[in-house]
Structures are given as C-alpha cells and as structure tokens.
Short mmCIF file of C-alpha atoms in Angstrom, two decimals:
data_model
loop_
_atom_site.label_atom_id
_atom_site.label_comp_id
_atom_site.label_asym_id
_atom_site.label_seq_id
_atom_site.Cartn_x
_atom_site.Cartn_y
_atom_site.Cartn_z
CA UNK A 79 -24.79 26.98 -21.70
CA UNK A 80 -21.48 25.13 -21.00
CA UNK A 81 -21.36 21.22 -20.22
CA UNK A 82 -19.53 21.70 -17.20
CA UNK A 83 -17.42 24.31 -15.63
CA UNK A 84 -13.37 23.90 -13.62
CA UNK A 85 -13.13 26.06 -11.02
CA UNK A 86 -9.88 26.73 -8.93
CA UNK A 87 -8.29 29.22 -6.69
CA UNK A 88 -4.59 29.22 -4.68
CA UNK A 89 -6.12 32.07 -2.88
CA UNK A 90 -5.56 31.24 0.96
CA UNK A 91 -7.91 32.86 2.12
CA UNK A 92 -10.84 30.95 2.32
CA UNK A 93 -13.43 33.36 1.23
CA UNK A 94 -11.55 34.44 -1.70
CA UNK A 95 -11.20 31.54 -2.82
CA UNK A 96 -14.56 29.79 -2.68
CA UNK A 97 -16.11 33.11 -4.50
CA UNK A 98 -13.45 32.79 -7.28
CA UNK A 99 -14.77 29.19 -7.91
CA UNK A 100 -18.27 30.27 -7.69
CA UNK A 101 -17.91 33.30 -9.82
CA UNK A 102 -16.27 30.98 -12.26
CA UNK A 103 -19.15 28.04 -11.91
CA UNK A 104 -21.89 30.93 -12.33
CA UNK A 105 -20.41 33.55 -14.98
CA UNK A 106 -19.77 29.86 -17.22
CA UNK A 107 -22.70 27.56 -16.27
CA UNK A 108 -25.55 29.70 -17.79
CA UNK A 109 -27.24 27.62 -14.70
CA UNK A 110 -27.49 29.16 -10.84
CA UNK A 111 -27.56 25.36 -9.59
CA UNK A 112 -25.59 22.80 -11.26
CA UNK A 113 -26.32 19.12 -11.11
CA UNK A 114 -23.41 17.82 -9.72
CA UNK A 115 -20.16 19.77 -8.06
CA UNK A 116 -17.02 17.96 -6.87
CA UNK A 117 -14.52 19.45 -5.22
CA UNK A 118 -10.92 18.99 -3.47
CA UNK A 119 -8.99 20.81 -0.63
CA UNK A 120 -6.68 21.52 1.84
CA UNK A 121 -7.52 20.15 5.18
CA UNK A 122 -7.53 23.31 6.99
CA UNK A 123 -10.53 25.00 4.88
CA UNK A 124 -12.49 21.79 3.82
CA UNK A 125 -15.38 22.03 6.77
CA UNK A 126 -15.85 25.62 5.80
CA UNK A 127 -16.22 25.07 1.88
CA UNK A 128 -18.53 22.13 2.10
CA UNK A 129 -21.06 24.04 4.68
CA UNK A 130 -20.80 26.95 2.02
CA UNK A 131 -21.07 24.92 -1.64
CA UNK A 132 -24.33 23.76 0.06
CA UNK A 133 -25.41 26.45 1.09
CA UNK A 134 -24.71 28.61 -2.35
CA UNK A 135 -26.36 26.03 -4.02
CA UNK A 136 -28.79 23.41 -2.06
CA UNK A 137 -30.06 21.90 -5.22
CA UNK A 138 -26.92 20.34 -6.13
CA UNK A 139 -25.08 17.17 -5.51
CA UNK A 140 -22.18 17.76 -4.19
CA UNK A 141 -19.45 15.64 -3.17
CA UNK A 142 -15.79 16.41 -1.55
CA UNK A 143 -13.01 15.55 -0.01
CA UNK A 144 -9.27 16.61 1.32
CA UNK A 145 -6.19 16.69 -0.50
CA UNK A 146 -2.65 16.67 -0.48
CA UNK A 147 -2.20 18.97 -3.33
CA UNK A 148 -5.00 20.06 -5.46
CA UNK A 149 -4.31 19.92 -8.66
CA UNK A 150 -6.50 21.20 -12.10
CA UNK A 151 -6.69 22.42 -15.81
CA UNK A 152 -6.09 25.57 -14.27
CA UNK A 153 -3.19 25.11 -12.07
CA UNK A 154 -2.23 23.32 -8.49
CA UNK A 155 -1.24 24.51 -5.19
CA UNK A 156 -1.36 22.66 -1.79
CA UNK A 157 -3.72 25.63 -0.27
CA UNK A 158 -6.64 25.24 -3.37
CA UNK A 159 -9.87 24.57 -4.04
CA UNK A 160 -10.55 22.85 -6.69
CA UNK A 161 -14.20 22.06 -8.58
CA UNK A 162 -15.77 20.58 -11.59
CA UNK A 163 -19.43 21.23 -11.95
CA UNK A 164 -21.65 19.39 -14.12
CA UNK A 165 -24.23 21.23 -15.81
CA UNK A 166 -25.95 18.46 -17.94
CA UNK A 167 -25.87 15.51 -19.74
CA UNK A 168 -25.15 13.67 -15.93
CA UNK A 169 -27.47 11.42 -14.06
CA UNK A 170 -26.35 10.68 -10.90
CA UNK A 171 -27.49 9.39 -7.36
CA UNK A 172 -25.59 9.17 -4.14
CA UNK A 173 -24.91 7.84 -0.58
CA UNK A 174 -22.89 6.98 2.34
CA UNK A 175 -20.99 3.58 3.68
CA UNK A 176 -20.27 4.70 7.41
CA UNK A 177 -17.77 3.11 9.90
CA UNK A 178 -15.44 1.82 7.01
CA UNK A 179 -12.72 0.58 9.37
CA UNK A 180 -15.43 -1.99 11.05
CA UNK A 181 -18.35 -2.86 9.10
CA UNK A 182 -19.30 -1.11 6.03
CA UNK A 183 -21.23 -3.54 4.94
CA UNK A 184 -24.11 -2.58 7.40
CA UNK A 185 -24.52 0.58 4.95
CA UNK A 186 -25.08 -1.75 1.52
CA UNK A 187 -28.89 -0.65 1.66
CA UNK A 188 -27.41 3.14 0.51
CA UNK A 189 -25.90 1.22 -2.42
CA UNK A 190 -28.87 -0.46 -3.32
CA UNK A 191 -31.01 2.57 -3.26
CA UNK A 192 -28.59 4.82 -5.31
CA UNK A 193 -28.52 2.20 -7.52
CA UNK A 194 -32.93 2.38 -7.80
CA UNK A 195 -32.26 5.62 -8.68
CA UNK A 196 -30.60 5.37 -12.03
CA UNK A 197 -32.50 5.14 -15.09
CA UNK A 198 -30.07 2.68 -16.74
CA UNK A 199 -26.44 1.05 -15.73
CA UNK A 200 -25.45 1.97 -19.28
CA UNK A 201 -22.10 4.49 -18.99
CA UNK A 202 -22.25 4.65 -14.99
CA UNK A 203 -19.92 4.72 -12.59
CA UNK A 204 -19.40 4.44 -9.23
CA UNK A 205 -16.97 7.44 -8.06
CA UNK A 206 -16.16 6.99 -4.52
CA UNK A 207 -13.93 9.17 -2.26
CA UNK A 208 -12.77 7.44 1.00
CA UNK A 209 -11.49 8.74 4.15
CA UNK A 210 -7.82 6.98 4.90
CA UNK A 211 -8.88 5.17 7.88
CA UNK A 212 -7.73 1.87 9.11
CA UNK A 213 -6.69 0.19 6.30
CA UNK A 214 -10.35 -0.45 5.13
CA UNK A 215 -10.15 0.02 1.44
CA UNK A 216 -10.80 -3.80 0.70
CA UNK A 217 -14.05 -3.68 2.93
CA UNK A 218 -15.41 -1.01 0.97
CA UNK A 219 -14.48 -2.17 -2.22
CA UNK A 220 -16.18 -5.71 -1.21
CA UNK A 221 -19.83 -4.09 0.02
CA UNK A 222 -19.62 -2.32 -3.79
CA UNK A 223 -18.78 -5.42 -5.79
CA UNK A 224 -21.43 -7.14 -4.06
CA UNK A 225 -23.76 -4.79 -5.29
CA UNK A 226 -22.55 -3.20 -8.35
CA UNK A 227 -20.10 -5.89 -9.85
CA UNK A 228 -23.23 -8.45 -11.41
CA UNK A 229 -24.48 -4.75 -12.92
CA UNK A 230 -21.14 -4.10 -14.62
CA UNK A 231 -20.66 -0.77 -13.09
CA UNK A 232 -17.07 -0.20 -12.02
CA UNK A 233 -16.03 1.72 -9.10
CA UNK A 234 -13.19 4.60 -9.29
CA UNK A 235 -12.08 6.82 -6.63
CA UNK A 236 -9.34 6.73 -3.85
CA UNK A 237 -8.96 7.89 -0.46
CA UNK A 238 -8.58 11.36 0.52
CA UNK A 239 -5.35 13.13 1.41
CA UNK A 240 -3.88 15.50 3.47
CA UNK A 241 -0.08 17.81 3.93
CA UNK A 242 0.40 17.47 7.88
CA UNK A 243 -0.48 14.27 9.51
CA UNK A 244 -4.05 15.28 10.13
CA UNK A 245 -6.98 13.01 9.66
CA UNK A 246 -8.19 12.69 6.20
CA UNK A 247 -12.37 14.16 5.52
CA UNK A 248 -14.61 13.50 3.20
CA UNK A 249 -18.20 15.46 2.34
CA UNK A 250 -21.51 14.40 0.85
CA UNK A 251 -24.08 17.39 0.44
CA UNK A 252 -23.22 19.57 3.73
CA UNK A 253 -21.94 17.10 6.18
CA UNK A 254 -18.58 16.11 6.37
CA UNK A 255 -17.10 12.55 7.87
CA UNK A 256 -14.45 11.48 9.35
CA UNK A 257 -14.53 7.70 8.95
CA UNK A 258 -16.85 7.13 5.71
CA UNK A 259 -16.95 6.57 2.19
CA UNK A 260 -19.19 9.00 0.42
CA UNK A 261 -20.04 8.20 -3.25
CA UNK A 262 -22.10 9.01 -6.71
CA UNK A 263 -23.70 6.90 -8.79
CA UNK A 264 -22.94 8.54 -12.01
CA UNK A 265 -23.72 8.14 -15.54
CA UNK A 266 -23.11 10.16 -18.40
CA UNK A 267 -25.61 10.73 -21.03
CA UNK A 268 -23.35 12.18 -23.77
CA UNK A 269 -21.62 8.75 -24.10
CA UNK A 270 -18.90 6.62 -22.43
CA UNK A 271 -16.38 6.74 -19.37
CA UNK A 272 -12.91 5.57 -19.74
CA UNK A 273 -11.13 4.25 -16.56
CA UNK A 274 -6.99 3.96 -16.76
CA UNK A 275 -4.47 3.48 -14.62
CA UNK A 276 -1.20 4.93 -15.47
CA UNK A 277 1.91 3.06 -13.97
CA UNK A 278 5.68 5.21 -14.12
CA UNK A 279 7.17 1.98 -12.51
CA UNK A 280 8.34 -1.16 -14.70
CA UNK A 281 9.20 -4.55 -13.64
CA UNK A 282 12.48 -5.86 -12.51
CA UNK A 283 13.77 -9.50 -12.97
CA UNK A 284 13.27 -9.87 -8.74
CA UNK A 285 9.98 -11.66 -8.12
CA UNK A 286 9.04 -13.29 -4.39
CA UNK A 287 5.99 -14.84 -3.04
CA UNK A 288 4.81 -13.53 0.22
CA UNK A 289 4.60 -17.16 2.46
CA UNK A 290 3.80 -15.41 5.87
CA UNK A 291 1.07 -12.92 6.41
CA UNK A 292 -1.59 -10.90 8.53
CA UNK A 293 -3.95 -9.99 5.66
CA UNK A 294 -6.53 -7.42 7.94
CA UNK A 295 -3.13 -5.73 9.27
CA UNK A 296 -1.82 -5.71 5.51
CA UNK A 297 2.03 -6.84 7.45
CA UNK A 298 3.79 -9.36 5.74
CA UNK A 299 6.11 -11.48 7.54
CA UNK A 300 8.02 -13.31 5.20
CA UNK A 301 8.91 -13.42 1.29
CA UNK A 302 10.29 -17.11 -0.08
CA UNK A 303 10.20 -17.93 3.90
CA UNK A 304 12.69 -15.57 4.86
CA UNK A 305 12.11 -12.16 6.83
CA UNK A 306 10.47 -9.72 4.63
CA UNK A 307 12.81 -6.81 5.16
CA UNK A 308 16.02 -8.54 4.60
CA UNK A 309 14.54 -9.97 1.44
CA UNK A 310 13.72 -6.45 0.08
CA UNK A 311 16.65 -5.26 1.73
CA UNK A 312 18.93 -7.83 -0.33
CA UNK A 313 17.55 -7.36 -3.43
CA UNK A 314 18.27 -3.98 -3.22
CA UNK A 315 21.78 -4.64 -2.18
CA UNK A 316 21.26 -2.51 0.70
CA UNK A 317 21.11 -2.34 4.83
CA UNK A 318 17.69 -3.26 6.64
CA UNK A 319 17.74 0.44 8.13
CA UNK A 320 18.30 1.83 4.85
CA UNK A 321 15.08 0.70 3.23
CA UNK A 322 12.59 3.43 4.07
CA UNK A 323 15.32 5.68 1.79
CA UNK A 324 14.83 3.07 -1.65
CA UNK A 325 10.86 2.45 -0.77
CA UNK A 326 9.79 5.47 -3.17
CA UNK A 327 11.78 4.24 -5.92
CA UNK A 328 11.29 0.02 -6.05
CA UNK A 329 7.54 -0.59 -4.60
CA UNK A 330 6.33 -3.63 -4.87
CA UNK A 331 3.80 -4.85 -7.47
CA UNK A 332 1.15 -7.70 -7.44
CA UNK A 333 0.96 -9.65 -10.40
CA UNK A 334 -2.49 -10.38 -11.31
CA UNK A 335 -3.57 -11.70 -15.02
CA UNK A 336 -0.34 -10.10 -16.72
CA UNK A 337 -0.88 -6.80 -14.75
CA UNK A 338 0.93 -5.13 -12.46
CA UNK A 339 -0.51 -3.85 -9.40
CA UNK A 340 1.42 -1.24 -7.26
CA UNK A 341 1.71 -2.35 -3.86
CA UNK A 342 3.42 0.63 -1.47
CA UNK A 343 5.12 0.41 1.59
CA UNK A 344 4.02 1.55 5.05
CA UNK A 345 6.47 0.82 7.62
CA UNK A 346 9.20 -1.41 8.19
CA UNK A 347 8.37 -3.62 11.59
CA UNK A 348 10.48 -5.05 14.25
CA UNK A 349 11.46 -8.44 13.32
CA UNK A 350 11.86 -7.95 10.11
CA UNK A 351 8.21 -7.60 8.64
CA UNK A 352 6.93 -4.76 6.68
CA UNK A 353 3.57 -3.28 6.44
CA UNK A 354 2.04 -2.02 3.42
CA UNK A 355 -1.23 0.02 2.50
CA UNK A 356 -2.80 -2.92 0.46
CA UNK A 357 -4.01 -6.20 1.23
CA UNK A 358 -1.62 -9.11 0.82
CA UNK A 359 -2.52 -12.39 0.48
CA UNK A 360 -0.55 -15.94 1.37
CA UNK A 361 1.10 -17.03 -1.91
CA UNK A 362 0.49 -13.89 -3.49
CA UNK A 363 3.57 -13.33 -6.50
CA UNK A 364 5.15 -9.99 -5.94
CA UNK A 365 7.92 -8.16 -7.97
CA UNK A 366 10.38 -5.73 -7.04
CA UNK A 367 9.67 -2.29 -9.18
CA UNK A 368 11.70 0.50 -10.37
CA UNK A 369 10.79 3.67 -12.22
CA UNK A 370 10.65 4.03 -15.83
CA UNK A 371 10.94 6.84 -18.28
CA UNK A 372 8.51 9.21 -17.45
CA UNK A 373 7.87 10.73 -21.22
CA UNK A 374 7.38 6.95 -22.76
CA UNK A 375 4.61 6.45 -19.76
CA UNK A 376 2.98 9.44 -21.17
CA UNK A 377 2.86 8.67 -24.10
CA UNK A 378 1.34 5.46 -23.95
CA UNK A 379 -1.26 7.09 -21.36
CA UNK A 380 -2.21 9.21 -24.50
CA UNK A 381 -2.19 6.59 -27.03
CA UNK A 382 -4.44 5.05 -24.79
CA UNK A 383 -6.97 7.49 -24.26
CA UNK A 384 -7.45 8.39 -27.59
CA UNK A 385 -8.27 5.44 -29.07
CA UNK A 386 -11.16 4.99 -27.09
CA UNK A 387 -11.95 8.77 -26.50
CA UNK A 388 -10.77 10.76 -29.24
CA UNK A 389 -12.10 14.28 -27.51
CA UNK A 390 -13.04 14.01 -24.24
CA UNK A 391 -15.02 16.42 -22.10
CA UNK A 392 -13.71 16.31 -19.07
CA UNK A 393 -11.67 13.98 -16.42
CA UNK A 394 -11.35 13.34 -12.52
CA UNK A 395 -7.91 12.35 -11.93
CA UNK A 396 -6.64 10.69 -8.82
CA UNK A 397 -3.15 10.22 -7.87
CA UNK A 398 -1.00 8.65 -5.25
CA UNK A 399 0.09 11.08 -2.59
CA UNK A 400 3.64 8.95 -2.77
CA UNK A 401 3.47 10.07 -7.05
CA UNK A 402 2.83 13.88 -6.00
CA UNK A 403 5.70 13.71 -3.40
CA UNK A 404 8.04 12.11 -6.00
CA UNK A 405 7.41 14.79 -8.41
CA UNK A 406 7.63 17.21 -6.48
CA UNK A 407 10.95 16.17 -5.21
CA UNK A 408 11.86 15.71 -8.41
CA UNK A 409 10.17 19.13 -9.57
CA UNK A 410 8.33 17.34 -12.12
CA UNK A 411 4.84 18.26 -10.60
CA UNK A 412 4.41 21.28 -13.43
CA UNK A 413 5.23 19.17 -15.96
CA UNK A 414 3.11 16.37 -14.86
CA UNK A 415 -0.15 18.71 -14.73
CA UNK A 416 0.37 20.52 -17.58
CA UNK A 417 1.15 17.10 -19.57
CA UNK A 418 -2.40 16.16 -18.27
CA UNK A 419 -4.38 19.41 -19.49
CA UNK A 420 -2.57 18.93 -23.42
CA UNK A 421 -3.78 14.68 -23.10
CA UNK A 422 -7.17 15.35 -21.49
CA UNK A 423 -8.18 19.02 -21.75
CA UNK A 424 -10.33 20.51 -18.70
CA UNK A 425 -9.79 18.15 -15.57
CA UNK A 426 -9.53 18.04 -11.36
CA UNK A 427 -7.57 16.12 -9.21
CA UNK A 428 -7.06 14.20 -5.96
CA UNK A 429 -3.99 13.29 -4.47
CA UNK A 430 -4.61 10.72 -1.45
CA UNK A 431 -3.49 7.58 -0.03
CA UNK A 432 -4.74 5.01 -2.23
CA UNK A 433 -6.84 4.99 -5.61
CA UNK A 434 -9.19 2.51 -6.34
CA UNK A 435 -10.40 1.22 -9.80
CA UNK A 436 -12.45 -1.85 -10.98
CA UNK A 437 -12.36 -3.15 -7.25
CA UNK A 438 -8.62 -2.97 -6.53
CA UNK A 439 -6.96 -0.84 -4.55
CA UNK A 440 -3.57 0.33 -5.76
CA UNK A 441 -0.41 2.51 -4.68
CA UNK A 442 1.76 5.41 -6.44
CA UNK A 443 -0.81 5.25 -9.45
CA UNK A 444 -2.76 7.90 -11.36
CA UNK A 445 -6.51 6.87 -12.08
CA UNK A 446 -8.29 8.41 -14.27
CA UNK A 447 -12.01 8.82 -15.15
CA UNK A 448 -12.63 10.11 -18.78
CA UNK A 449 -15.84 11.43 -19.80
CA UNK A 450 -16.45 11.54 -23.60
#
C-alpha cells in the first residue's frame, strides 16, 4: 500500500478529469478512502470537484481550493486538477474561520477544538488555505498565533488563486466558501515537516522607512516623508506612471531579524500613495528588491532541504501568483516545476495571492511544506 498518491489531469473536461485523479488515487492507494485528500483547481470546475471528492469518498478529509495554475510532480496546466492523498502515517483534524475580512476571531473555538483532537503537537502543522478577500491575511494569521503559537505549531498555507478576475474559493469536506479560511491540523507520524521559503529577489543598496500609513488598508503614504510613489519612482530612475511596468521586477521587502520579507505591490493611488497586499507598519525599514539568478536560488533551496530532509516523501508547494506570471512570461514555468520534482520528488501546488508561513504573510515567494 503506497504512503500517499499525486493525482493530476489537464483534461478540461471536468469529468475526465476528476476520474483520472481518482483512478490514479484508487489503482495506487491499496485504500478505497484515504485519510486526507487536497486538491487545487481552476475556478470554473472547483464547486463541481469538491461536491464529487466528497461524495466518492465521504470518509475522507478533504480540503481545497482555486488556483491560478495548478501545478504537480506530474505536470501543470491552468485548466487541472491537482491532488495528493494521504494514505497513512497522517493525523489530522480540521475546521473553519468564517467572515475573514471582519472578524475571524469569532471562529477561534474551531481552532481550539481541532487542536483537542490531536494526539500530540509533535511534527504538526497548521496548513491553511485562504480565500483572497479583503486584505485579511493578518487577522487570520493573529486568531492562529493566539492559539497555536504557545504550542509551537506553525502555520503554512496562502490564499487561493484564480486566471480571470473572479472571486477566489476555498472547500472543507463538501462545502465550498467564499469568504473563509478552511484549515488541517496535521501531523505526520513518519517524522518531521520542513517549512522554507524560497526568495528569487536579492537586496539592493536602496532602503526607506515607511513614515505615513493606513495599516488595515495596507496604503502607504509616504517613505522618508516624501510621497511614496515618487520615492519608488526615483529610485528606480523612472516616471510615476511608469511604475506599475518595474513593480514585478523591484518589490519591496521588509526587513525583519536579518530576513527579508517580500512585500508586493497593489496599486499605485492618487496622490502619490501605493497600496500593497501586506500589512505595513509606521517605521517599518523597507528595501528596494531586484531579481537574482534563478539557478543559484535553486540551489541553495536544495542545499537547504537536504540537510534537514535528506529523502522526503512528499511536499505542498505554494507560490505567488506574481512568481507564476513572471515565469511564465519569462517561459521559465517548465523549468521551475520540473526543477521542483528532481529537489523534492512527488509534490502539488498552489499558486494564489499571498503565502503564509510561521505567521507572516509574504509576496512573490514559494513556500514549501516538506514531509520526511
């Protein structure tokens, strides 16, 4: 009996492709109901596949949500469906935080009782998928760490994603939501999990401090007490209405503790001010970004892995709907995928608008979740 099985189909037909995954789940799993099935895809299909994962198999926990692209082991395609069951050797619980964009926090008890539900904290996660809905990653990162922080279980996930504008879903065991965070308590018995967060952008010598801000509307005003666009705009040694051209190549980072945290852009405002898809605080230090070489990143993504997991089993991968677009611009996006199946062997991914690890949220990052 196999560990876990990847399932995946570019099929766009619906039907076809759900019973390709579940030919692939049953002909591998020895096992007609796994213990765990996660799955990604497009917008226009997702309702339909998480009404019939249920369905094919009520006895599993299942968890979902939309993607830009969905990308596996097995290939990638923006019309996909994408799975990773998890036959054994899991232990996992679940729940819901509902109306993210208000008041989360109302929902803690469904953190509490996952939590109950786990034999031990020992190799557990929290993997959360979020829908991309007014700006409310920090809330839900703050009703976990409230919770799950003193317990030293780290939360990884990111918010879901979609091709064409439309609002973002997420799923939790047949129902499907629109403005929610759905998430698993999950620990795995056959050892540990490995979070990482892979950066392709580097420093520059341009750092600011952001003096004048509206931290729930994530806009900041002003950098060094001048207008924020013509600061960015300066450094960059271009015109105001030119920035939303340079924004994919020099985000902005937060520096935090030596690290850099990616910080993307949202929109350029009137007056100068620019809104962003993380929080910013007064007197946070910011620095201007700028890709690096894409190979040396790589490499020390896979140095990195395998010196704390020399063979891992498998891996949920999350990345930045603003990294998918770049590669794919770049037509990288093969290379990229297949660079992840020779690093981490059989893995799924998520491309969304944010990814969240150890209670941050970040932009144009890949997060990754490595199960020894």
């Amino acid at each position: 009996m196999e560990r876990y099985v990847i399932g995946y189909s570019a099929e766009t037909d619906k039907e076809i492709a759900f019973e390709e995954n579940c030919i692939q789940i049953l002909k591998k799993a020895g096992v007609k109901q796994p213990l765990v099935i996660i799955f990604f895809s497009d917008y226009s299909n997702f309702e339909w596949y998480t009404t019939e994962f249920k369905r094919r198999f009520p006895d599993s926990t299942i968890i979902g949500a939309t993607t830009y692209v969905g990308f596996s082991s097995l290939g990638f395609a923006h019309k996909s469906l994408t799975s990773l069951s998890v036959i054994s050797d899991v232990e996992c619980s679940f729940g819901v935080l509902k109306e993210i964009n208000r008041y989360p926090m109302k929902y803690v008890q469904s953190v509490k009782n996952a939590v109950k539900s786990i034999s031990s904290t020992e190799n557990t996660i929290c993997l959360e998928f979020s829908t991309a809905k007014g700006k409310s990653e920090e809330l839900v990162l703050d009703t976990f760490a409230g919770i799950l922080e003193p317990l030293n279980i780290p939360v990884f996930g990111g918010n879901a994603g979609v091709e064409d504008g439309k609002e973002t879903l997420v799923s939790l065991n047949g129902k499907v939501y629109e403005n929610a965070c759905v998430f698993l308590i999950l620990r795995n018995l056959r050892g540990k999990i490995f979070l990482y967060k892979e950066n392709i952008y580097r420093p520059t010598n341009h750092f600011f401090i952001a003096t004048d801000v509206n931290i729930d509307d994530h806009i900041v005003y002003e950098l060094d007490k001048k207008p924020a666009a013509e600061v960015i705009a300066q450094t960059l040694g271009i015109k105001e209405e030119e920035l939303p051209q340079y924004t994919l190549y020099h985000p902005l980072g937060r520096v935090q503790d030596g690290q850099i945290y990616i910080t993307d852009y949202d929109k350029i405002l009137d007056k100068g001010s620019v809104s962003f898809y993380v929080r910013i605080y007064n007197y946070t230090r910011l620095c201007m970004l700028e890709l690096n070489d894409f190979e040396t990143v790589r490499e020390i993504t896979a140095k990195a892995i395998k010196s704390v997991i020399e063979k891992p089993a498998f891996t949920i991968a999350v990345n930045c709907f603003n990294r998918s677009k770049l590669f794919e611009k770049n037509n990288t996006f093969d290379d990229f995928n297949q660079n992840l199946k020779s690093e981490l062997g059989d893995f799924i991914g998520l491309s969304g608008f944010g990814e969240q690890i150890n209670y941050t949220q970040l932009n144009q990052t890949l997060v990754l979740a490595v199960f020894e």
